Coordinates of C-alpha atoms in Angstrom, one line a residue:
X1 CA 50.5 116.3 104.8
X2 CA 51.2 114.3 107.9
X3 CA 54.8 113.9 109.2
X4 CA 54.4 110.5 108.7
X5 CA 53.9 111.3 104.4
X6 CA 56.5 114.4 104.9
X7 CA 59.3 111.6 106.0
X8 CA 58.1 109.2 102.9
X9 CA 58.3 111.8 100.5
X10 CA 61.6 112.8 101.8
X11 CA 63.4 109.9 101.7
X12 CA 62.0 109.2 98.3
X13 CA 63.7 112.4 97.5
X14 CA 67.2 111.4 99.0
X15 CA 67.2 107.8 97.4
X16 CA 66.5 109.7 94.1
X17 CA 69.2 112.3 94.9
X18 CA 71.8 109.3 95.0
X19 CA 70.5 106.8 91.8
X20 CA 71.1 110.2 89.7
X21 CA 74.0 111.4 91.6
X22 CA 77.3 111.4 88.9
X23 CA 79.6 109.9 91.8
X24 CA 82.5 111.7 89.0
X25 CA 82.7 108.1 87.6
X26 CA 81.1 108.2 83.9
X27 CA 79.7 105.3 82.6
X28 CA 82.4 103.0 81.5
X29 CA 83.3 102.7 78.1
X30 CA 81.4 98.8 76.1
X31 CA 79.2 98.9 78.8
X32 CA 75.5 99.6 78.8
X33 CA 72.5 99.8 81.1
X34 CA 72.3 102.4 84.0
X35 CA 74.7 100.4 86.8
X36 CA 78.1 100.4 86.3
X37 CA 79.4 96.8 86.2
X38 CA 80.3 95.1 89.1
X39 CA 84.0 93.8 89.9
X40 CA 85.3 90.5 91.9
X41 CA 88.6 90.5 92.8
X42 CA 90.0 86.9 94.3
X43 CA 93.8 87.1 95.7
X44 CA 95.8 84.1 96.8
X45 CA 98.4 84.1 98.9
X46 CA 101.7 82.4 97.8
X47 CA 100.6 81.0 94.5
X48 CA 103.0 80.1 91.8
X49 CA 102.0 79.6 88.3
X50 CA 105.7 78.7 86.8
X51 CA 105.3 75.4 89.0
X52 CA 101.7 74.2 88.0
X53 CA 100.4 76.5 90.4
X54 CA 96.9 76.8 88.5
X55 CA 96.7 72.8 88.0
X56 CA 94.5 72.1 91.1
X57 CA 91.7 74.6 90.5
X58 CA 89.7 72.5 87.1
X59 CA 86.7 74.5 88.3
X60 CA 88.2 77.9 88.5
X61 CA 90.1 77.5 84.8
X62 CA 86.5 76.5 83.5
X63 CA 84.5 79.6 85.0
X64 CA 87.0 82.4 84.3
X65 CA 90.2 81.2 81.9
X66 CA 87.6 79.6 79.2
X67 CA 84.7 82.1 79.7
X68 CA 87.6 85.2 79.7
X69 CA 91.2 85.9 79.1
X70 CA 94.7 84.2 80.7
X71 CA 97.3 86.8 80.8
X72 CA 100.9 84.6 80.4
X73 CA 103.3 87.1 81.3
X74 CA 101.9 88.8 84.7
X75 CA 104.0 89.8 86.9
X76 CA 104.4 91.3 90.6
X77 CA 106.8 94.3 91.3
X78 CA 107.5 92.4 94.0
X79 CA 108.0 88.9 95.6
X80 CA 106.9 89.1 98.7
X81 CA 103.4 89.8 100.6
X82 CA 103.1 93.0 101.1
X83 CA 104.5 95.0 99.5
X84 CA 102.9 93.2 96.5
X85 CA 99.6 93.7 98.0
X86 CA 100.3 97.5 99.0
X87 CA 101.0 97.5 94.9
X88 CA 98.2 96.0 94.6
X89 CA 96.1 98.4 96.6
X90 CA 97.7 101.6 95.4
X91 CA 98.7 100.9 91.9
X92 CA 102.1 102.2 92.9
X93 CA 105.6 100.4 92.6
X94 CA 107.1 99.1 96.3
X95 CA 109.4 103.1 96.0
X96 CA 106.3 105.0 95.6
X97 CA 104.2 103.4 98.5
X98 CA 107.6 102.8 100.7
X99 CA 106.3 99.2 102.1
X100 CA 109.1 97.5 101.1
X101 CA 108.9 94.6 103.6
X102 CA 106.2 92.0 106.1
X103 CA 106.5 94.7 109.2
X104 CA 105.6 97.2 110.9
X105 CA 109.5 98.6 110.8
X106 CA 109.0 98.0 106.8
X107 CA 105.6 99.9 106.4
X108 CA 103.4 97.1 106.4
X109 CA 100.2 98.8 107.5
X110 CA 102.1 100.9 109.6
X111 CA 100.2 104.7 110.8
X112 CA 102.4 105.5 108.1
X113 CA 101.2 103.8 105.5
X114 CA 97.1 104.5 107.1
X115 CA 98.1 108.4 106.8
X116 CA 99.4 108.8 103.2
X117 CA 98.3 105.8 101.2
X118 CA 95.0 104.2 102.7
X119 CA 92.6 107.3 101.9
X120 CA 94.0 106.7 97.3
X121 CA 93.6 103.1 97.4
X122 CA 91.5 102.0 94.9
X123 CA 88.6 100.9 96.7
X124 CA 88.8 104.1 98.4
X125 CA 88.2 105.4 94.9
X126 CA 85.2 103.6 93.8
X127 CA 83.1 103.9 97.4
X128 CA 83.6 107.8 97.8
X129 CA 83.8 108.9 94.0
X130 CA 82.2 106.4 91.8
X131 CA 79.5 105.0 94.9
X132 CA 80.3 101.2 94.8
X133 CA 79.4 99.6 97.6
X134 CA 82.7 97.6 99.1
X135 CA 83.1 94.2 100.5
X136 CA 86.3 93.0 102.2
X137 CA 87.6 89.5 103.4
X138 CA 90.6 87.9 104.6
X139 CA 93.7 88.3 104.4
X140 CA 95.0 93.0 103.9
X141 CA 98.3 93.1 105.2
X142 CA 100.5 90.9 107.1
X143 CA 100.9 93.2 110.1
X144 CA 97.1 94.7 109.9
X145 CA 95.6 94.5 113.5
X146 CA 99.2 95.4 114.9
X147 CA 98.8 97.2 118.5
X148 CA 101.0 100.0 117.6
X149 CA 99.1 100.7 114.3
X150 CA 95.2 100.7 115.9
X151 CA 94.9 97.2 116.1
X152 CA 91.9 95.4 114.4
X153 CA 89.9 98.6 115.2
X154 CA 91.5 100.3 112.2
X155 CA 89.3 100.1 109.4
X156 CA 90.3 101.3 106.3
X157 CA 88.4 103.7 104.5
X158 CA 86.9 102.6 101.2
X159 CA 84.8 99.4 102.9
X160 CA 81.6 99.4 103.6
X161 CA 81.9 95.8 104.8
X162 CA 85.0 94.7 106.5
X163 CA 86.0 91.2 107.7
X164 CA 89.6 91.1 107.9
X165 CA 92.6 88.6 108.8
X166 CA 94.4 89.6 111.9
X167 CA 98.2 89.6 110.8
X168 CA 99.3 86.4 108.4
X169 CA 97.2 83.7 106.9
X170 CA 96.0 80.6 108.8
X171 CA 93.7 77.7 108.6
X172 CA 92.3 77.6 112.2
X173 CA 92.7 79.7 115.7
X174 CA 92.5 82.8 113.9
X175 CA 90.6 86.7 115.1
X176 CA 88.9 88.1 112.0
X177 CA 88.2 92.0 112.4
X178 CA 84.1 92.2 111.5
X179 CA 84.1 95.9 110.7
X180 CA 86.9 96.7 113.9
X181 CA 85.5 94.6 116.3
X182 CA 86.9 91.3 117.3
X183 CA 85.5 87.3 116.2
X184 CA 87.6 84.4 116.7
X185 CA 87.6 81.5 115.8
X186 CA 88.8 77.7 117.0
X187 CA 90.1 74.7 115.2
X188 CA 86.0 73.7 113.4
X189 CA 85.9 72.6 110.1
X190 CA 82.4 73.2 109.5
X191 CA 82.6 77.1 111.5
X192 CA 86.1 77.8 111.6
X193 CA 88.4 76.9 107.9
X194 CA 89.3 80.2 106.7
X195 CA 88.5 79.6 103.0
X196 CA 85.0 78.8 103.5
X197 CA 83.8 81.0 107.0
X198 CA 85.6 83.7 103.2
X199 CA 83.2 82.1 101.1
X200 CA 80.0 82.4 103.2
X201 CA 80.8 85.3 104.1
X202 CA 81.0 86.2 100.5
X203 CA 77.4 84.5 99.3
X204 CA 75.9 86.3 102.2
X205 CA 77.2 89.6 101.1
X206 CA 75.7 89.2 97.6
X207 CA 72.4 88.1 99.3
X208 CA 71.8 90.9 101.1
X209 CA 73.9 93.8 99.4
X210 CA 72.3 96.5 97.9
X211 CA 70.5 96.1 94.0
X212 CA 70.8 99.7 93.5
X213 CA 74.6 100.7 93.6
X214 CA 77.4 98.6 91.9
X215 CA 79.7 96.2 94.3
X216 CA 83.2 95.7 94.3
X217 CA 84.3 92.3 96.4
X218 CA 88.1 91.8 97.4
X219 CA 88.2 88.1 98.6
X220 CA 91.9 87.2 99.7
X221 CA 92.1 83.5 100.4
X222 CA 95.6 82.1 103.1
X223 CA 96.1 79.6 100.6
X224 CA 98.3 78.1 99.3
X225 CA 100.6 80.1 102.4
X226 CA 102.1 77.9 105.3
X227 CA 100.9 76.4 107.0
X228 CA 98.8 74.3 104.4
X229 CA 96.4 72.6 106.1
X230 CA 94.3 71.4 104.0
X231 CA 90.3 70.9 104.9
X232 CA 90.0 67.2 105.8
X233 CA 88.4 65.8 102.6
X234 CA 91.3 66.8 100.4
X235 CA 94.0 65.3 102.7
X236 CA 94.6 62.3 101.2
X237 CA 94.5 64.2 97.4
X238 CA 97.5 64.9 95.7
X239 CA 99.2 61.5 97.4
X240 CA 101.3 60.6 94.4
X241 CA 102.4 64.4 93.6
X242 CA 105.8 65.9 94.2
X243 CA 107.3 68.9 93.2
X244 CA 108.2 69.8 89.3
X245 CA 111.6 68.3 88.8
X246 CA 112.6 71.4 86.3
X247 CA 115.1 72.5 84.4
X248 CA 116.3 74.0 87.5
X249 CA 115.2 72.3 90.3
X250 CA 118.2 71.0 92.7
X251 CA 120.8 73.1 90.3
X252 CA 123.8 75.2 91.8
X253 CA 123.3 78.6 90.8
X254 CA 126.3 79.2 89.5
X255 CA 127.6 83.2 88.4
X256 CA 124.5 84.3 90.8
X257 CA 124.2 86.5 93.9
X258 CA 125.6 85.0 96.6
X259 CA 122.9 84.2 98.7
X260 CA 121.7 81.9 95.6
X261 CA 125.3 80.7 95.2
X262 CA 125.2 79.3 99.1
X263 CA 122.9 76.8 98.8
X264 CA 123.9 73.4 98.9
X265 CA 123.5 70.9 95.9
X266 CA 122.9 68.5 96.1
X267 CA 119.8 68.9 98.9
X268 CA 119.7 66.5 101.0
X269 CA 117.3 64.0 101.3
X270 CA 115.6 65.7 104.0
X271 CA 115.4 68.7 102.4
X272 CA 113.7 67.3 99.1
X273 CA 111.3 65.4 101.5
X274 CA 110.1 68.5 102.9
X275 CA 109.9 70.4 100.1
X276 CA 108.0 67.5 98.4
X277 CA 105.6 67.2 100.9
X278 CA 104.8 71.3 100.9
X279 CA 104.2 71.5 97.8
X280 CA 101.2 68.5 97.8
X281 CA 99.8 70.2 100.9
X282 CA 100.2 73.6 99.0
X283 CA 97.8 72.0 96.1
X284 CA 95.3 70.3 98.8
X285 CA 94.9 73.9 100.6
X286 CA 93.6 75.2 96.9
X287 CA 90.8 72.7 96.2
X288 CA 88.7 75.0 98.8
X289 CA 90.0 78.2 97.0
X290 CA 88.5 76.2 93.6
X291 CA 85.4 75.2 95.4
X292 CA 84.7 79.1 96.8
X293 CA 85.4 80.1 92.8
X294 CA 82.3 77.6 92.0
X295 CA 80.1 79.1 94.5
X296 CA 80.3 82.4 93.7
X297 CA 80.0 82.2 90.1
X298 CA 77.0 79.8 90.7
X299 CA 75.8 82.9 93.1
X300 CA 76.2 85.7 90.7
X301 CA 74.1 83.6 88.4
X302 CA 71.5 83.0 90.6
X303 CA 70.7 86.4 91.4
X304 CA 71.7 87.6 87.9
X305 CA 74.9 89.6 88.6
X306 CA 77.0 87.0 85.9
X307 CA 76.7 88.6 82.8
X308 CA 77.5 92.2 84.4
X309 CA 79.9 91.6 86.9
X310 CA 83.7 91.4 86.3
X311 CA 85.6 88.5 88.0
X312 CA 89.7 88.4 88.5
X313 CA 91.6 86.0 89.8
X314 CA 95.6 86.4 90.5
X315 CA 98.2 85.7 93.2
X316 CA 100.3 88.4 95.3
X317 CA 103.6 86.8 94.3
X318 CA 105.0 83.6 93.2
X319 CA 106.7 80.1 95.1
X320 CA 109.6 77.9 94.9
X321 CA 110.2 74.6 95.5
X322 CA 113.8 73.9 95.2
X323 CA 114.7 75.7 92.2
X324 CA 118.5 76.5 92.5
X325 CA 118.4 74.0 95.9
X326 CA 116.6 76.8 97.9
X327 CA 114.3 75.0 99.6
X328 CA 110.7 76.6 100.1
X329 CA 110.3 80.5 99.9
X330 CA 110.0 83.4 97.2
X331 CA 111.5 86.9 97.2
X332 CA 114.3 86.3 94.7
X333 CA 114.2 88.1 91.1
X334 CA 113.3 84.9 89.7
X335 CA 110.6 84.1 87.1
X336 CA 109.3 81.1 89.4
X337 CA 109.1 84.2 92.2
X338 CA 107.7 86.8 90.0
X339 CA 105.1 85.7 87.7
X340 CA 101.2 84.8 89.1
X341 CA 98.4 83.6 87.3
X342 CA 95.7 86.3 86.1
X343 CA 92.9 85.2 84.7
X344 CA 89.9 87.5 84.2
X345 CA 86.2 86.9 82.5
X346 CA 83.4 89.5 82.7
X347 CA 81.3 92.3 80.1
X348 CA 82.8 92.6 76.5
X349 CA 85.3 89.6 77.4
X350 CA 85.7 86.5 74.7
X351 CA 85.8 83.3 76.2
X352 CA 89.1 81.0 76.0
X353 CA 91.4 83.7 75.3
X354 CA 95.7 84.0 76.2
X355 CA 97.4 87.3 76.3
X356 CA 100.9 87.6 75.8
X357 CA 101.2 91.6 76.9
X358 CA 103.8 92.4 79.7
X359 CA 101.3 93.6 82.8
X360 CA 101.9 93.7 86.7
X361 CA 99.6 93.6 90.0
X362 CA 100.1 97.6 89.8
X363 CA 97.6 97.3 86.6
X364 CA 94.6 96.4 88.5
X365 CA 93.5 99.4 90.1
X366 CA 93.7 101.5 87.4
X367 CA 91.7 99.0 85.2
X368 CA 89.0 98.5 87.6
X369 CA 89.0 102.3 88.0
X370 CA 88.3 102.1 84.8
X371 CA 85.8 99.7 84.4
X372 CA 83.7 101.9 86.8
X373 CA 84.7 104.8 84.7
X374 CA 86.7 107.1 86.9
X375 CA 89.2 109.2 85.0
X376 CA 92.6 107.4 86.1
X377 CA 94.6 110.6 84.8
X378 CA 93.1 112.1 88.0
X379 CA 95.7 109.4 90.0
X380 CA 99.0 109.2 90.8
X381 CA 99.1 105.8 89.9
X382 CA 101.9 103.5 88.5
X383 CA 100.2 101.3 86.4
X384 CA 97.8 101.2 83.7
X385 CA 94.3 100.0 82.9
X386 CA 94.1 96.7 81.2
X387 CA 90.6 97.5 79.8
X388 CA 91.4 98.1 76.1
X389 CA 93.4 94.4 76.6
X390 CA 90.3 92.8 77.9
X391 CA 87.8 94.7 75.1
X392 CA 90.1 93.2 72.2
X393 CA 90.7 97.0 71.1
X394 CA 92.9 96.7 68.3
X395 CA 96.2 98.8 67.8
X396 CA 96.9 99.3 71.5
X397 CA 100.1 100.9 72.7
X398 CA 101.4 98.7 75.5
X399 CA 104.6 99.1 77.4
X400 CA 108.0 96.5 76.9
X401 CA 109.3 96.3 80.3
X402 CA 108.3 96.6 84.5
X403 CA 110.1 96.9 87.5
X404 CA 111.1 94.5 90.2
X405 CA 112.5 95.8 93.4
X406 CA 112.9 93.9 96.8
X407 CA 115.2 95.0 99.9
X408 CA 116.4 92.2 101.5
X409 CA 115.8 91.6 105.3
X410 CA 118.2 90.5 107.8
X411 CA 119.0 89.6 111.6
X412 CA 121.7 91.8 113.9
X413 CA 122.7 88.9 115.0
X414 CA 124.1 84.8 113.4
X415 CA 120.6 82.4 112.8
X416 CA 121.0 79.5 114.9
X417 CA 120.7 76.9 112.3
X418 CA 123.1 78.8 110.7
X419 CA 126.5 80.6 112.4
X420 CA 129.1 80.2 109.6
X421 CA 127.3 82.5 107.8
X422 CA 127.4 85.4 110.2
X423 CA 125.0 88.1 110.8
X424 CA 122.6 89.5 107.8
X425 CA 120.9 86.6 106.5
X426 CA 117.5 85.3 107.6
X427 CA 115.3 82.2 106.8
X428 CA 117.6 79.8 107.6
X429 CA 116.7 75.8 107.1
X430 CA 118.6 73.5 109.7
X431 CA 121.1 72.4 106.7
X432 CA 122.4 75.9 106.7
X433 CA 120.3 77.1 103.3
X434 CA 119.6 80.9 103.6
X435 CA 116.8 82.3 101.5
X436 CA 116.9 85.8 102.8
X437 CA 119.8 88.7 103.9
X438 CA 120.3 92.4 103.8
X439 CA 122.1 92.5 100.6
X440 CA 119.6 90.1 98.8
X441 CA 118.6 94.1 98.4
X442 CA 117.4 94.0 93.9
X443 CA 115.7 95.6 91.4
X444 CA 115.3 94.7 87.8
X445 CA 114.3 95.3 84.4
X446 CA 111.8 92.9 83.5
X447 CA 111.2 93.1 79.1
X448 CA 109.4 91.8 76.8
X449 CA 109.7 93.0 73.4
X450 CA 109.4 91.7 69.8
X451 CA 112.9 91.1 69.6
X452 CA 113.9 90.5 73.0
X453 CA 113.1 88.6 76.4
X454 CA 115.3 89.9 78.7
X455 CA 115.7 90.4 82.4
X456 CA 118.1 92.9 83.8
X457 CA 119.1 92.8 87.7
X458 CA 121.4 94.8 89.7
X459 CA 122.2 94.3 93.6
X460 CA 122.7 97.0 95.9
X461 CA 125.7 95.9 97.6
X462 CA 128.9 96.1 97.3
X463 CA 129.9 94.3 94.7
X464 CA 127.0 96.0 92.8
X465 CA 126.3 92.2 91.3
X466 CA 124.7 92.3 87.8
X467 CA 122.8 89.5 86.6
X468 CA 120.7 89.2 83.0
X469 CA 119.2 87.0 81.1
X470 CA 118.1 85.7 77.9
X471 CA 114.4 83.6 78.6
X472 CA 114.5 83.6 74.5
X473 CA 117.5 81.1 75.0
X474 CA 117.3 80.5 78.8
X475 CA 114.2 80.3 80.4
X476 CA 114.9 78.5 83.2
X477 CA 117.9 81.2 84.3
X478 CA 120.4 79.0 84.4
X479 CA 123.1 81.3 82.5
X480 CA 123.8 84.7 83.8
X481 CA 125.0 86.6 80.6
X482 CA 126.4 89.4 82.6
X483 CA 129.6 89.6 81.3
X484 CA 128.7 88.4 77.6
X485 CA 126.0 90.5 76.7
X486 CA 126.2 93.4 74.2
X487 CA 128.0 96.4 76.6
X488 CA 125.4 99.3 74.4
X489 CA 122.5 96.6 75.8
X490 CA 123.7 96.2 79.2
X491 CA 124.5 100.3 79.4
X492 CA 120.8 101.3 78.0
X493 CA 119.5 98.6 80.6
X494 CA 121.2 100.5 83.4
X495 CA 120.0 103.3 82.8
X496 CA 116.5 102.4 81.9
X497 CA 116.6 100.8 85.5
X498 CA 117.6 104.4 87.1
X499 CA 115.0 105.6 85.3
X500 CA 112.6 103.4 86.5
X501 CA 113.5 103.0 89.9
X502 CA 112.5 107.1 90.6
X503 CA 109.7 106.9 88.6
X504 CA 106.3 108.1 89.5
X505 CA 102.8 107.6 87.8
X506 CA 103.2 108.6 83.6
X507 CA 106.8 108.4 84.0
X508 CA 106.6 105.4 84.8
X509 CA 105.0 104.4 81.4
X510 CA 108.0 106.0 79.0
X511 CA 108.8 103.8 76.1
X512 CA 111.5 100.9 76.9
X513 CA 114.9 100.4 75.6
X514 CA 113.7 98.8 72.8
X515 CA 110.4 100.8 71.9
X516 CA 110.6 102.6 68.8
X517 CA 110.5 106.0 71.1
X518 CA 113.1 105.1 73.2
X519 CA 115.9 107.9 74.0
X520 CA 119.1 107.5 75.7
X521 CA 121.0 109.7 76.6
X522 CA 124.6 108.0 78.2
X523 CA 125.4 111.9 79.4
X524 CA 123.0 111.0 82.0
X525 CA 123.8 107.9 83.5
X526 CA 125.4 108.3 85.7
X527 CA 124.0 111.6 87.3
X528 CA 121.0 109.8 87.9
X529 CA 121.4 109.6 91.9
X530 CA 120.0 106.1 92.6
X531 CA 122.2 103.4 92.6
X532 CA 124.0 105.2 89.8
X533 CA 127.7 103.6 89.0
X534 CA 129.9 103.0 86.2
X535 CA 128.9 99.8 84.7
X536 CA 132.3 97.8 84.9
X537 CA 132.4 93.9 83.7
X538 CA 135.4 94.1 87.0
X539 CA 132.2 94.5 89.0
X540 CA 130.2 91.3 87.6

């Protein structure tokens, strides 16, 4: 046998071994065929759902929502980009992945994150244990590419193809890490507009990927994050659109934490004009995302991949534009900031469904691993697999609460736009309205059961300020009922919050306060150790 023939025989043997390898992942339940399902995850940046954030996305709604399932109660465990994205990647609450804000000091893409968390993200497991080819394009974490954390030469484990944006969202004049090498872009629309660049890179991957392995794609768009630069063809769209004047727009946040109460009400005309303009531009940037979705779905269909591919669409956090007289931002504990769109289509998912179960972005990693056939009990993830809900399984046992947690940010010196408030605040506007502070640090239990639609929150400040909302009676969260709600419920929620703040893995999925299996022992309330304190109406 000649050396050439021997080489071909060896190559054929290696290919056979590759295709027959188990990779530690069983065939996903409810699927058939020799290849596992593929998965696409589209992640937008700062897209709300409460204020009409899905309205511009007509194609996305038709191609994903109407062809699959929409989750009407999808939440993020932290209403800020980096902690939320870390939760998606790890399947963990912030207190377990330790990313608390958008800075290196807050563990955002830090050396510690890279060493302790990145090797165990769900894409890393998909690639190493399940044989998936993996593709990332767009914004990763806000401090990705920082020189103090390896620069753009750092490519996280788990990615076969890596096209990551350096730092935070931009539309022009940015740098991509292309498998660890810098690719710089300018301000030419046809060559550089980031949403379109991500679309083209995604289509190229689909065209040239291996057909022998399943694939996972994560496409992370800059839209609708600031600086809100739409594509030229969309600059005149939505000219008559304004931010919604809903029930909590331009309303004083009475009985709320001091940071909300300090907002000026009514807002100035200039503030309202600014937020209306921002709202329009946000919608304009989303039109390019809508185009991306259409191109992606058409390409999958052309390649014969659409029927065997799950497509997830969601955002890293919500947003507000004038609610409780806060101009524009996220970070707050209210529905408009913590609730996000979540749409899914794929094999075995019936079209035109709406699911009201309480879900969170910590569920995305477990779900995608479950689709790949990986035993999620072998992970340390806090979330649950959505696969039984996607398939429409009967009698599914599901959670009734999720944890929301946020660590406030502030400057050691006074903000020049708002010196009267002193040090400790940040993200202030010219009319002295600040969106964040050191003691804007809170944790909440968001409960949704057959009998209660409730949110219970505690602030880690000198007051130990408490906010409680009955969203059945008060969907806009106007009235803080902390002083009037039944004391027994208040105590149970306090205890449940302490339990969730120290949970890990399966203990994050124990019965909630209003579940039949819930057990409450008042003797344990004040010895738990995390923000443990004696509830008193005097401190509310």
